[in-house]
CSV table of C-alpha atoms in Angstrom, one decimal:
chain,number,residue,atom,x,y,z
D,1,MET,CA,0.1,-0.2,0.2
D,2,THR,CA,1.0,3.3,-1.1
D,3,PRO,CA,1.3,5.5,2.3
D,4,ILE,CA,-1.1,8.3,1.9
D,5,ARG,CA,1.0,11.2,3.3
D,6,THR,CA,-1.0,14.9,4.7
D,7,HIS,CA,1.6,15.8,6.7
D,8,SER,CA,5.4,17.5,6.0
D,9,LEU,CA,7.9,14.9,7.5
D,10,THR,CA,10.8,15.4,10.1
D,11,PRO,CA,14.7,15.3,7.8
D,12,GLY,CA,16.3,13.0,8.8
D,13,GLN,CA,20.2,14.2,10.0
D,14,THR,CA,23.7,12.0,10.3
D,15,VAL,CA,23.9,9.9,13.6
D,16,GLY,CA,27.2,11.5,14.4
D,17,PRO,CA,29.7,10.6,15.8
D,18,PHE,CA,29.2,10.4,19.8
D,19,PHE,CA,26.7,7.7,19.2
D,20,HIS,CA,28.2,5.3,20.9
D,21,TYR,CA,26.8,5.9,24.6
D,22,ALA,CA,23.5,6.5,23.8
D,23,LEU,CA,22.1,3.4,21.7
D,24,PRO,CA,24.7,0.7,21.8
D,25,TYR,CA,23.9,-1.8,24.9
D,26,ASP,CA,24.2,-4.4,26.5
D,27,GLY,CA,23.3,-7.4,24.7
D,28,ASP,CA,22.5,-5.6,21.6
D,29,SER,CA,23.6,-7.3,18.9
D,30,GLU,CA,23.3,-11.0,20.8
D,31,LEU,CA,19.1,-11.4,19.9
D,32,VAL,CA,19.6,-15.2,21.2
D,33,PRO,CA,22.5,-16.1,23.7
D,34,ARG,CA,25.8,-17.6,21.8
D,35,GLY,CA,25.4,-21.4,21.9
D,36,THR,CA,21.6,-21.4,21.9
D,37,PRO,CA,20.6,-24.3,19.2
D,38,GLY,CA,20.9,-22.7,15.8
D,39,ALA,CA,22.0,-19.9,16.6
D,40,VAL,CA,23.7,-18.1,14.0
D,41,ARG,CA,26.2,-15.1,13.6
D,42,LEU,CA,25.2,-12.5,10.7
D,43,HIS,CA,28.5,-10.3,10.6
D,44,GLY,CA,30.7,-8.2,8.2
D,45,THR,CA,32.4,-5.1,7.4
D,46,VAL,CA,31.1,-1.5,6.3
D,47,HIS,CA,33.6,0.1,3.7
D,48,ASP,CA,33.3,3.5,2.5
D,49,GLY,CA,33.9,4.5,-1.0
D,50,ALA,CA,37.7,4.2,-0.7
D,51,GLY,CA,37.2,0.4,0.4
D,52,ALA,CA,38.1,2.0,4.0
D,53,PRO,CA,36.4,0.2,7.0
D,54,VAL,CA,34.1,2.3,8.3
D,55,PRO,CA,34.5,3.0,12.2
D,56,ASP,CA,31.6,4.4,12.9
D,57,ALA,CA,28.9,3.1,11.9
D,58,LEU,CA,25.7,1.7,13.8
D,59,LEU,CA,23.7,-1.4,12.0
D,60,GLU,CA,20.2,-2.1,12.9
D,61,LEU,CA,19.3,-5.8,12.2
D,62,TRP,CA,14.9,-6.3,12.3
D,63,GLN,CA,14.0,-10.0,11.1
D,64,ALA,CA,11.1,-13.0,11.2
D,65,ASP,CA,11.7,-15.7,13.6
D,66,ALA,CA,12.8,-19.1,13.1
D,67,SER,CA,9.4,-19.5,11.9
D,68,GLY,CA,8.8,-17.4,9.4
D,69,GLN,CA,6.3,-15.3,11.7
D,70,VAL,CA,6.9,-10.9,13.0
D,71,VAL,CA,7.3,-11.0,16.1
D,72,GLN,CA,6.1,-8.8,18.1
D,73,GLN,CA,7.2,-8.8,22.0
D,74,ALA,CA,8.8,-6.1,23.7
D,75,GLY,CA,12.7,-6.4,25.5
D,76,SER,CA,15.0,-5.7,22.8
D,77,LEU,CA,16.8,-2.9,25.2
D,78,ARG,CA,16.7,-5.6,28.8
D,79,ARG,CA,16.6,-9.2,27.4
D,80,ASP,CA,15.6,-12.0,29.0
D,81,GLY,CA,17.5,-14.5,27.4
D,82,TRP,CA,14.3,-16.4,26.9
D,83,THR,CA,12.4,-14.1,24.1
D,84,PHE,CA,12.7,-13.1,20.2
D,85,THR,CA,12.1,-9.5,19.7
D,86,GLY,CA,13.5,-9.6,16.2
D,87,PHE,CA,16.0,-6.5,16.9
D,88,GLY,CA,19.4,-6.0,17.2
D,89,ARG,CA,21.8,-3.2,16.6
D,90,SER,CA,25.5,-3.2,16.5
D,91,ALA,CA,27.7,-0.9,16.2
D,92,THR,CA,31.3,-1.2,13.9
D,93,ASP,CA,34.3,-1.8,16.2
D,94,ARG,CA,37.9,-0.3,14.9
D,95,GLU,CA,38.0,-2.5,11.7
D,96,GLY,CA,34.6,-1.7,10.6
D,97,HIS,CA,33.2,-5.0,12.0
D,98,TYR,CA,30.2,-5.9,12.8
D,99,SER,CA,28.3,-9.0,14.3
D,100,PHE,CA,25.5,-10.2,15.3
D,101,THR,CA,24.5,-13.3,17.0
D,102,THR,CA,21.2,-14.5,16.1
D,103,LEU,CA,18.6,-17.2,14.5
D,104,VAL,CA,17.6,-18.4,10.5
D,105,PRO,CA,14.5,-16.7,10.5
D,106,GLY,CA,12.1,-19.5,8.5
D,107,LYS,CA,11.9,-19.9,4.9
D,108,SER,CA,8.9,-18.0,4.1
D,109,ALA,CA,10.6,-14.3,5.5
D,110,PRO,CA,14.4,-14.9,3.2
D,111,PHE,CA,16.0,-11.5,4.3
D,112,PHE,CA,17.4,-9.6,7.2
D,113,ALA,CA,16.1,-5.8,7.2
D,114,ILE,CA,19.1,-3.7,8.0
D,115,THR,CA,19.1,-0.2,8.6
D,116,VAL,CA,22.8,1.5,8.4
D,117,PHE,CA,23.3,4.9,9.8
D,118,ALA,CA,27.2,6.0,10.0
D,119,ARG,CA,28.8,9.5,10.7
D,120,GLY,CA,28.9,11.4,7.2
D,121,LEU,CA,26.2,9.4,6.6
D,122,LEU,CA,23.3,12.3,6.2
D,123,HIS,CA,20.2,9.7,6.5
D,124,ARG,CA,19.9,6.7,7.3
D,125,LEU,CA,20.2,3.5,4.7
D,126,VAL,CA,18.2,1.0,4.3
D,127,THR,CA,18.8,-2.8,2.6
D,128,ARG,CA,18.2,-6.1,2.7
D,129,ALA,CA,21.1,-9.8,3.2
D,130,TYR,CA,19.6,-12.5,2.1
D,131,LEU,CA,20.2,-16.4,2.8
D,132,PRO,CA,22.2,-17.4,0.1
D,133,GLY,CA,20.5,-19.7,-2.5
D,134,THR,CA,17.4,-17.2,-2.0
D,135,SER,CA,15.2,-16.7,-5.7
D,136,ASP,CA,12.3,-14.1,-5.3
D,137,PRO,CA,11.6,-11.7,-7.6
D,138,PHE,CA,12.9,-8.3,-6.7
D,139,LEU,CA,15.9,-9.9,-7.1
D,140,ASP,CA,15.8,-11.8,-9.3
D,141,GLY,CA,14.3,-8.4,-11.4
D,142,LEU,CA,18.4,-7.0,-11.0
D,143,ASP,CA,21.5,-8.2,-12.7
D,144,ALA,CA,23.5,-10.1,-11.7
D,145,ASP,CA,26.1,-7.8,-10.4
D,146,ARG,CA,24.1,-6.0,-8.2
D,147,ARG,CA,21.9,-8.6,-6.6
D,148,SER,CA,25.6,-10.3,-5.6
D,149,THR,CA,25.5,-7.5,-2.8
D,150,LEU,CA,22.5,-8.3,-2.2
D,151,LEU,CA,23.3,-12.2,-1.0
D,152,ALA,CA,24.8,-13.7,2.2
D,153,LEU,CA,27.4,-15.4,1.7
D,154,ALA,CA,27.5,-19.0,4.5
D,155,ASP,CA,30.5,-19.5,6.0
D,156,ALA,CA,31.9,-21.3,9.2
D,157,SER,CA,29.8,-20.2,11.5
D,158,GLY,CA,26.7,-18.7,9.8
D,159,PHE,CA,26.3,-15.6,7.4
D,160,ARG,CA,28.7,-12.8,6.1
D,161,PHE,CA,26.9,-9.6,4.8
D,162,ASP,CA,29.5,-6.8,4.0
D,163,VAL,CA,28.1,-3.6,3.3
D,164,ARG,CA,29.7,-1.1,1.2
D,165,LEU,CA,28.3,2.5,0.8
D,166,GLN,CA,29.8,3.8,-2.1
D,167,GLY,CA,32.1,2.1,-5.6
D,168,GLU,CA,31.4,-0.1,-8.1
D,169,ASP,CA,30.7,-2.7,-5.9
D,170,GLU,CA,28.4,-0.5,-4.2
D,171,THR,CA,25.4,-2.1,-2.2
D,172,VAL,CA,21.9,-2.2,-3.3
D,173,PHE,CA,19.8,0.6,-1.5
D,174,LEU,CA,16.7,0.4,-1.0
D,175,ASP,CA,13.6,3.2,-1.5
D,176,PHE,CA,10.1,2.0,0.1
D,177,GLY,CA,8.3,5.0,-2.0
D,178,ASP,CA,9.3,6.9,1.2
D,179,GLU,CA,12.5,8.9,0.4
S,1,MET,CA,47.2,22.6,17.2
S,2,ALA,CA,48.0,25.9,15.0
S,3,ASP,CA,49.3,23.2,12.5
S,4,THR,CA,46.1,21.6,12.2
S,5,VAL,CA,44.3,24.9,11.6
S,6,SER,CA,46.0,25.3,8.8
S,7,ARG,CA,45.2,22.5,6.8
S,8,LEU,CA,41.8,23.3,7.0
S,9,GLU,CA,39.4,25.2,4.7
S,10,PRO,CA,38.3,28.3,6.3
S,11,GLN,CA,34.3,28.9,6.8
S,12,ALA,CA,33.8,31.0,3.4
S,13,HIS,CA,35.0,27.8,0.9
S,14,ILE,CA,32.2,25.7,2.6
S,15,ASP,CA,29.9,28.5,2.9
S,16,ALA,CA,30.4,29.4,-0.9
S,17,GLU,CA,29.7,25.9,-1.4
S,18,MET,CA,27.0,25.5,0.4
S,19,ARG,CA,24.6,28.7,-1.4
S,20,ALA,CA,25.5,27.5,-4.6
S,21,ILE,CA,23.8,24.5,-4.0
S,22,SER,CA,21.0,26.1,-2.2
S,23,GLU,CA,20.5,28.8,-5.1
S,24,SER,CA,20.7,25.7,-7.7
S,25,TYR,CA,17.8,23.7,-5.3
S,26,ALA,CA,16.2,27.3,-5.5
S,27,ALA,CA,16.1,26.9,-9.0
S,28,GLY,CA,15.0,23.4,-9.7
S,29,GLY,CA,11.6,23.7,-8.7
S,30,ALA,CA,11.5,19.9,-7.6
S,31,VAL,CA,11.2,19.3,-4.2
S,32,GLU,CA,13.2,17.5,-1.7
S,33,ALA,CA,12.2,16.2,1.9
S,34,GLN,CA,15.2,14.6,3.3
S,35,PRO,CA,19.0,15.9,3.2
S,36,ARG,CA,21.3,15.0,0.6
S,37,ARG,CA,23.1,12.3,1.0
S,38,ASP,CA,25.4,13.4,-1.4
S,39,TYR,CA,26.8,17.1,0.3
S,40,ALA,CA,29.6,18.0,-0.4
S,41,PRO,CA,30.2,20.7,2.3
S,42,TYR,CA,29.7,18.3,5.0
S,43,ARG,CA,33.3,16.8,3.9
S,44,SER,CA,32.9,13.2,6.0
S,45,SER,CA,30.0,12.3,3.2
S,46,LEU,CA,32.6,12.4,0.1
S,47,LEU,CA,33.0,8.7,0.8
S,48,ARG,CA,30.2,7.4,2.5
S,49,HIS,CA,26.5,8.1,0.4
S,50,PRO,CA,26.2,5.8,-2.5
S,51,THR,CA,26.5,6.6,-6.1
S,52,LYS,CA,23.9,4.8,-7.2
S,53,ASP,CA,19.9,5.2,-7.1
S,54,LEU,CA,18.2,3.5,-4.5
S,55,GLN,CA,16.8,0.4,-5.4
S,56,GLN,CA,12.7,1.2,-5.7
S,57,VAL,CA,10.6,-2.0,-3.7
S,58,ASP,CA,7.7,-2.6,-2.0
S,59,PRO,CA,7.7,-3.0,1.5
S,60,GLU,CA,6.6,-6.3,2.3
S,61,GLY,CA,7.2,-9.2,5.0
S,62,ILE,CA,8.4,-7.8,8.2
S,63,GLU,CA,9.0,-4.7,6.5
S,64,LEU,CA,6.0,-3.7,7.3
S,65,TRP,CA,6.7,-4.0,11.1
S,66,ALA,CA,8.5,-2.3,13.3
S,67,PRO,CA,10.3,-3.7,16.7
S,68,VAL,CA,7.8,-3.5,19.9
S,69,PHE,CA,9.4,-1.8,22.9
S,70,GLY,CA,7.6,-1.6,26.2
S,71,ALA,CA,7.6,-1.0,30.0
S,72,ARG,CA,10.0,-3.8,30.6
S,73,ASP,CA,12.8,-2.1,28.1
S,74,VAL,CA,12.3,1.1,29.4
S,75,GLY,CA,12.9,3.0,33.2
S,76,GLU,CA,10.2,5.6,33.7
S,77,LEU,CA,13.1,8.5,35.1
S,78,GLU,CA,15.5,7.4,31.9
S,79,SER,CA,13.7,10.7,30.1
S,80,ASP,CA,14.9,13.0,33.8
S,81,LEU,CA,18.7,13.2,32.6
S,82,THR,CA,19.1,15.6,34.9
S,83,ILE,CA,19.4,12.8,37.8
S,84,GLN,CA,21.2,10.3,36.5
S,85,ARG,CA,24.4,10.7,38.0
S,86,GLY,CA,23.3,12.3,41.6
S,87,GLY,CA,23.3,15.9,41.5
S,88,GLU,CA,21.8,18.6,39.1
S,89,PRO,CA,23.8,19.2,36.3
S,90,VAL,CA,25.2,22.9,35.3
S,91,GLY,CA,23.2,24.7,32.5
S,92,GLU,CA,19.5,26.3,31.7
S,93,ARG,CA,17.8,23.5,32.5
S,94,MET,CA,14.4,22.5,30.0
S,95,VAL,CA,11.5,20.6,29.2
S,96,VAL,CA,11.6,19.0,25.1
S,97,THR,CA,8.4,17.9,24.3
S,98,GLY,CA,6.1,17.0,21.7
S,99,ARG,CA,4.2,14.0,19.5
S,100,VAL,CA,5.2,11.3,17.3
S,101,LEU,CA,3.4,11.3,14.1
S,102,ASP,CA,3.2,9.0,10.6
S,103,GLY,CA,2.9,11.1,7.5
S,104,GLU,CA,-0.9,10.8,8.1
S,105,GLY,CA,-0.9,12.7,11.0
S,106,ARG,CA,-1.8,9.2,13.3
S,107,PRO,CA,0.0,9.3,17.0
S,108,VAL,CA,2.3,6.9,17.0
S,109,ARG,CA,1.5,5.2,20.0
S,110,HIS,CA,4.1,3.6,22.9
S,111,GLN,CA,7.2,3.7,20.4
S,112,LEU,CA,10.8,3.9,22.2
S,113,VAL,CA,12.3,7.5,21.5
S,114,GLU,CA,16.2,8.4,22.3
S,115,ILE,CA,18.1,11.2,22.7
S,116,TRP,CA,21.5,11.8,23.3
S,117,GLN,CA,23.8,15.0,23.6
S,118,ALA,CA,26.6,17.5,24.7
S,119,ASN,CA,26.4,19.2,28.1
S,120,ALA,CA,26.2,22.7,28.3
S,121,GLY,CA,29.6,23.8,27.7
S,122,GLY,CA,29.5,21.5,24.2
S,123,ARG,CA,31.0,18.1,25.9
S,124,TYR,CA,29.6,14.7,24.7
S,125,ILE,CA,30.9,12.1,27.7
S,126,HIS,CA,32.1,10.1,24.3
S,127,GLN,CA,36.6,9.1,24.1
S,128,ARG,CA,36.3,11.0,20.8
S,129,ASP,CA,35.4,14.0,22.2
S,130,GLN,CA,38.2,15.9,22.8
S,131,HIS,CA,37.5,19.2,22.8
S,132,PRO,CA,38.6,20.8,25.9
S,133,ALA,CA,35.0,22.0,27.6
S,134,ALA,CA,34.7,20.2,30.7
S,135,LEU,CA,32.5,17.5,31.3
S,136,ASP,CA,29.8,17.9,33.8
S,137,PRO,CA,29.9,14.9,36.8
S,138,HIS,CA,26.5,15.1,36.5
S,139,PHE,CA,25.6,14.5,33.1
S,140,THR,CA,25.8,11.8,30.7
S,141,GLY,CA,23.3,13.4,27.8
S,142,MET,CA,21.7,10.2,26.6
S,143,GLY,CA,17.7,9.9,27.6
S,144,ARG,CA,14.7,7.4,26.6
S,145,CYS,CA,11.4,7.0,26.5
S,146,LEU,CA,8.1,6.0,25.2
S,147,THR,CA,5.8,8.1,23.5
S,148,ASP,CA,2.1,7.8,25.9
S,149,ALA,CA,-1.1,7.1,23.8
S,150,ASP,CA,-1.4,10.7,22.0
S,151,GLY,CA,1.8,9.9,20.3
S,152,THR,CA,3.9,12.5,23.5
S,153,TYR,CA,7.5,12.7,24.9
S,154,ARG,CA,8.7,14.0,26.4
S,155,PHE,CA,12.1,14.7,28.4
S,156,THR,CA,13.2,16.9,31.3
S,157,THR,CA,17.3,18.1,29.9
S,158,ILE,CA,19.8,20.7,30.3
S,159,LYS,CA,21.0,22.7,27.5
S,160,PRO,CA,23.6,20.9,25.0
S,161,GLY,CA,26.0,23.4,23.9
S,162,PRO,CA,27.3,24.0,20.3
S,163,TYR,CA,31.0,22.5,19.9
S,164,PRO,CA,33.7,22.9,17.7
S,165,TRP,CA,34.9,20.5,15.0
S,166,LYS,CA,36.8,19.7,12.4
S,167,ASN,CA,35.5,19.7,9.5
S,168,HIS,CA,36.9,23.4,8.1
S,169,HIS,CA,38.5,25.6,10.2
S,170,ASN,CA,36.2,27.1,12.7
S,171,ALA,CA,33.5,24.9,12.2
S,172,TRP,CA,30.6,25.0,15.4
S,173,ARG,CA,28.0,22.6,14.8
S,174,PRO,CA,24.4,24.4,16.5
S,175,ALA,CA,23.4,23.3,19.1
S,176,HIS,CA,21.2,20.3,18.5
S,177,ILE,CA,20.1,17.1,20.6
S,178,HIS,CA,20.3,14.0,18.2
S,179,PHE,CA,16.8,11.5,18.0
S,180,SER,CA,15.6,8.2,17.5
S,181,LEU,CA,12.8,7.2,16.4
S,182,PHE,CA,10.6,4.1,15.4
S,183,GLY,CA,7.5,4.2,13.6
S,184,THR,CA,4.7,1.6,13.4
S,185,ASP,CA,6.7,0.1,10.1
S,186,PHE,CA,10.5,-0.9,9.5
S,187,THR,CA,10.3,2.2,6.6
S,188,GLN,CA,9.8,4.6,9.0
S,189,ARG,CA,13.1,4.4,10.7
S,190,LEU,CA,14.6,7.9,11.6
S,191,VAL,CA,17.5,9.5,13.5
S,192,THR,CA,18.1,12.8,13.2
S,193,GLN,CA,18.6,16.0,15.4
S,194,MET,CA,17.1,18.8,16.8
S,195,TYR,CA,17.9,22.6,16.6
S,196,PHE,CA,17.5,25.7,18.3
S,197,PRO,CA,15.5,28.7,17.5
S,198,GLY,CA,17.5,31.4,16.1
S,199,ASP,CA,21.2,29.7,16.9
S,200,PRO,CA,23.3,32.2,14.6
S,201,LEU,CA,25.4,29.1,13.5
S,202,LEU,CA,22.9,27.3,11.5
S,203,ASP,CA,24.2,28.9,8.5
S,204,ARG,CA,27.0,27.6,8.5
S,205,ASP,CA,26.5,24.6,9.4
S,206,PRO,CA,26.8,22.0,6.7
S,207,ILE,CA,25.3,19.3,8.4
S,208,PHE,CA,21.7,21.2,8.7
S,209,GLN,CA,21.6,22.6,5.4
S,210,SER,CA,22.3,19.2,3.3
S,211,VAL,CA,19.0,19.6,4.1
S,212,VAL,CA,18.4,21.9,1.4
S,213,ASP,CA,15.0,22.8,0.8
S,214,PRO,CA,14.1,25.7,3.2
S,215,ARG,CA,11.0,24.7,5.2
S,216,ALA,CA,11.8,21.5,5.5
S,217,ARG,CA,15.2,22.2,7.2
S,218,GLU,CA,13.1,24.3,9.6
S,219,ARG,CA,10.9,20.7,10.5
S,220,LEU,CA,14.9,20.6,12.7
S,221,VAL,CA,14.1,23.6,14.3
S,222,ALA,CA,11.8,23.1,17.6
S,223,THR,CA,9.2,26.0,19.7
S,224,TYR,CA,9.9,28.3,22.1
S,225,ASP,CA,7.0,27.1,24.4
S,226,HIS,CA,6.1,29.0,27.6
S,227,ASP,CA,2.8,26.7,27.9
S,228,VAL,CA,6.4,24.0,28.8
S,229,THR,CA,8.3,26.2,30.2
S,230,GLN,CA,7.8,25.7,33.9
S,231,HIS,CA,7.5,28.2,36.6
S,232,GLU,CA,11.3,28.9,39.1
S,233,TRP,CA,12.1,25.4,37.1
S,234,ALA,CA,12.6,25.1,33.8
S,235,THR,CA,12.3,27.0,30.1
S,236,GLY,CA,10.3,24.9,27.7
S,237,TYR,CA,10.5,23.3,23.9
S,238,ARG,CA,8.7,22.2,21.9
S,239,TRP,CA,9.5,19.9,19.0
S,240,ASP,CA,7.2,17.9,16.8
S,241,ILE,CA,8.0,14.7,14.6
S,242,VAL,CA,6.4,13.5,11.8
S,243,LEU,CA,8.0,10.4,10.1
S,244,THR,CA,6.8,8.2,6.4
S,245,GLY,CA,3.8,7.6,5.9
S,246,SER,CA,2.5,3.2,7.3
S,247,HIS,CA,2.7,1.3,4.1
S,248,ARG,CA,0.2,-1.4,6.0
S,249,THR,CA,-3.2,-1.6,5.3
S,250,PRO,CA,-5.3,0.3,7.9
S,251,LEU,CA,-7.1,-3.0,8.6
S,252,GLU,CA,-3.9,-4.5,9.4
S,253,GLN,CA,-3.1,-0.6,11.5
S,254,ASP,CA,-6.1,-0.8,13.4
S,255,ALA,CA,-5.3,-4.3,14.7
S,256,ALA,CA,-2.2,-3.8,15.6
S,257,GLU,CA,-3.3,-0.3,17.9
S,258,GLU,CA,-5.6,-3.2,19.5
S,259,GLU,CA,-2.9,-4.9,20.4
S,260,HIS,CA,-0.5,-2.6,21.6
S,261,ALA,CA,-3.1,-0.5,23.0
C-alpha cells in the first residue's frame, strides 16, 4: 500500500560520531545468547568509497523468527535470555566490523532487514541481507552484479554480509517510495 | 593546534559551496524533503554516500512491521537527564516535548524515543570528543522514553552547548539534540537532530544545510513554548516529529493498535 502523506515529514540527519554511549546497550547484538541451539552469526564489514573500513557505523537488524513469523514482543533493550524479539544493534569496531548472534529467519521470510547509520551518512540507508541461494522476483529483477551485493554468504559460523556505502560494488540500498 | 588549523579550509569556502547548492536547488523547482546524502560541504559525506540510484521496492514481510518496546525496555526515570548522576548538571534546565506522528498525522503510540546530546559546555561524554571543555560529572547526556497513547514524548534535560569540529577551520555545530525514532513500520525508522530557534550557527552548518529545502530545514528547529516552561524550574521547547507514512493497510494498522492499546 502506498503511504498517504498529509503531514510534512521531519528530515533525517547523520547519527554523528558520538552515538556510542547512547544507542548501543548490553546485549544489543545478541538476539539469542551464544550457544543457543540454531544460533548463527550474521557479520561483516562496512566499507566507504575508498574501500576503507568504517569504524563509526551502527547497523540495526530486524527479522522474522525461525518459523518466519514477525515478532511483536518487547524486551530488545533488556533481554531476558528467552524471548526472541527480532531486533538488534551492532556498532562497528575499529576495523569496521559488525556482528550479530541470531536465528535464521524461517523460509517464508528469506532476508534480514538492515538499517545503516554512520558518521558522514546524512540519512540512514536500508538494505536486505538475503539468505544464500534465495530466489525471489525482486532479486531476480536485478542485474547479476548488483544482486550479489544483497546475498549473504554462508561461512563457518553463519553468514557474512559486507556493506559497501559507495563504489563499483556498492550495496543495493532500498527506497520504499518514501525518499 | 596551529598546524591542524592551517590544513583546514576557511568557513568562507564552505559558505560559498552551500550557497551555490542552495541557489541551484531554488532554481530547480523540485521539492526535496530529506537531506542530500551527497552533500560535499559536509566533508565526511564524500566517501560515505551511495553513488548509484536507490532501488525502488515495495516493503514486504518484516518491513511492514517495527520492533515493539515496552515498560520492560525503558524505565520511567530514563526521560530525565538531570537526575542520572546524583546531582544537578550545570546548564539551563529545560523540558523538550512533542508528538511523534506518521505521515498521515496519526500518533505513533507507545514507541521508543532515544536522545543524546552534549553538555552545557558543548562536550560529549565520549572518548573521541577531545573538545577541551569541562565534562560534567552530573550529566551523561542520554535518555529514553516511550511515547504515550497520544504519541507524546517528554524529556527533562539541560540545553546543550555548541561545539567545534574539524569539518573546516573554525567549524562549530549549532546546539542540537540527537533523536532516534521508530514508527509502526520498519520503513519509518528515523535518526535526526533537533535544533534551537535563532541559533546563528545554523546558517553556517553543513549538516543542517544538507537539508536543502528551507521549509524542510525549519522542521528540524524546535519552538520555544511558554506553556511548556515551568515556573521557577525549566524553560520549555516543543518539537513535533513526522515520520513517513505507514505502508500497512488500515485494517492491519487497527489490529496492531488494538494489540498495543
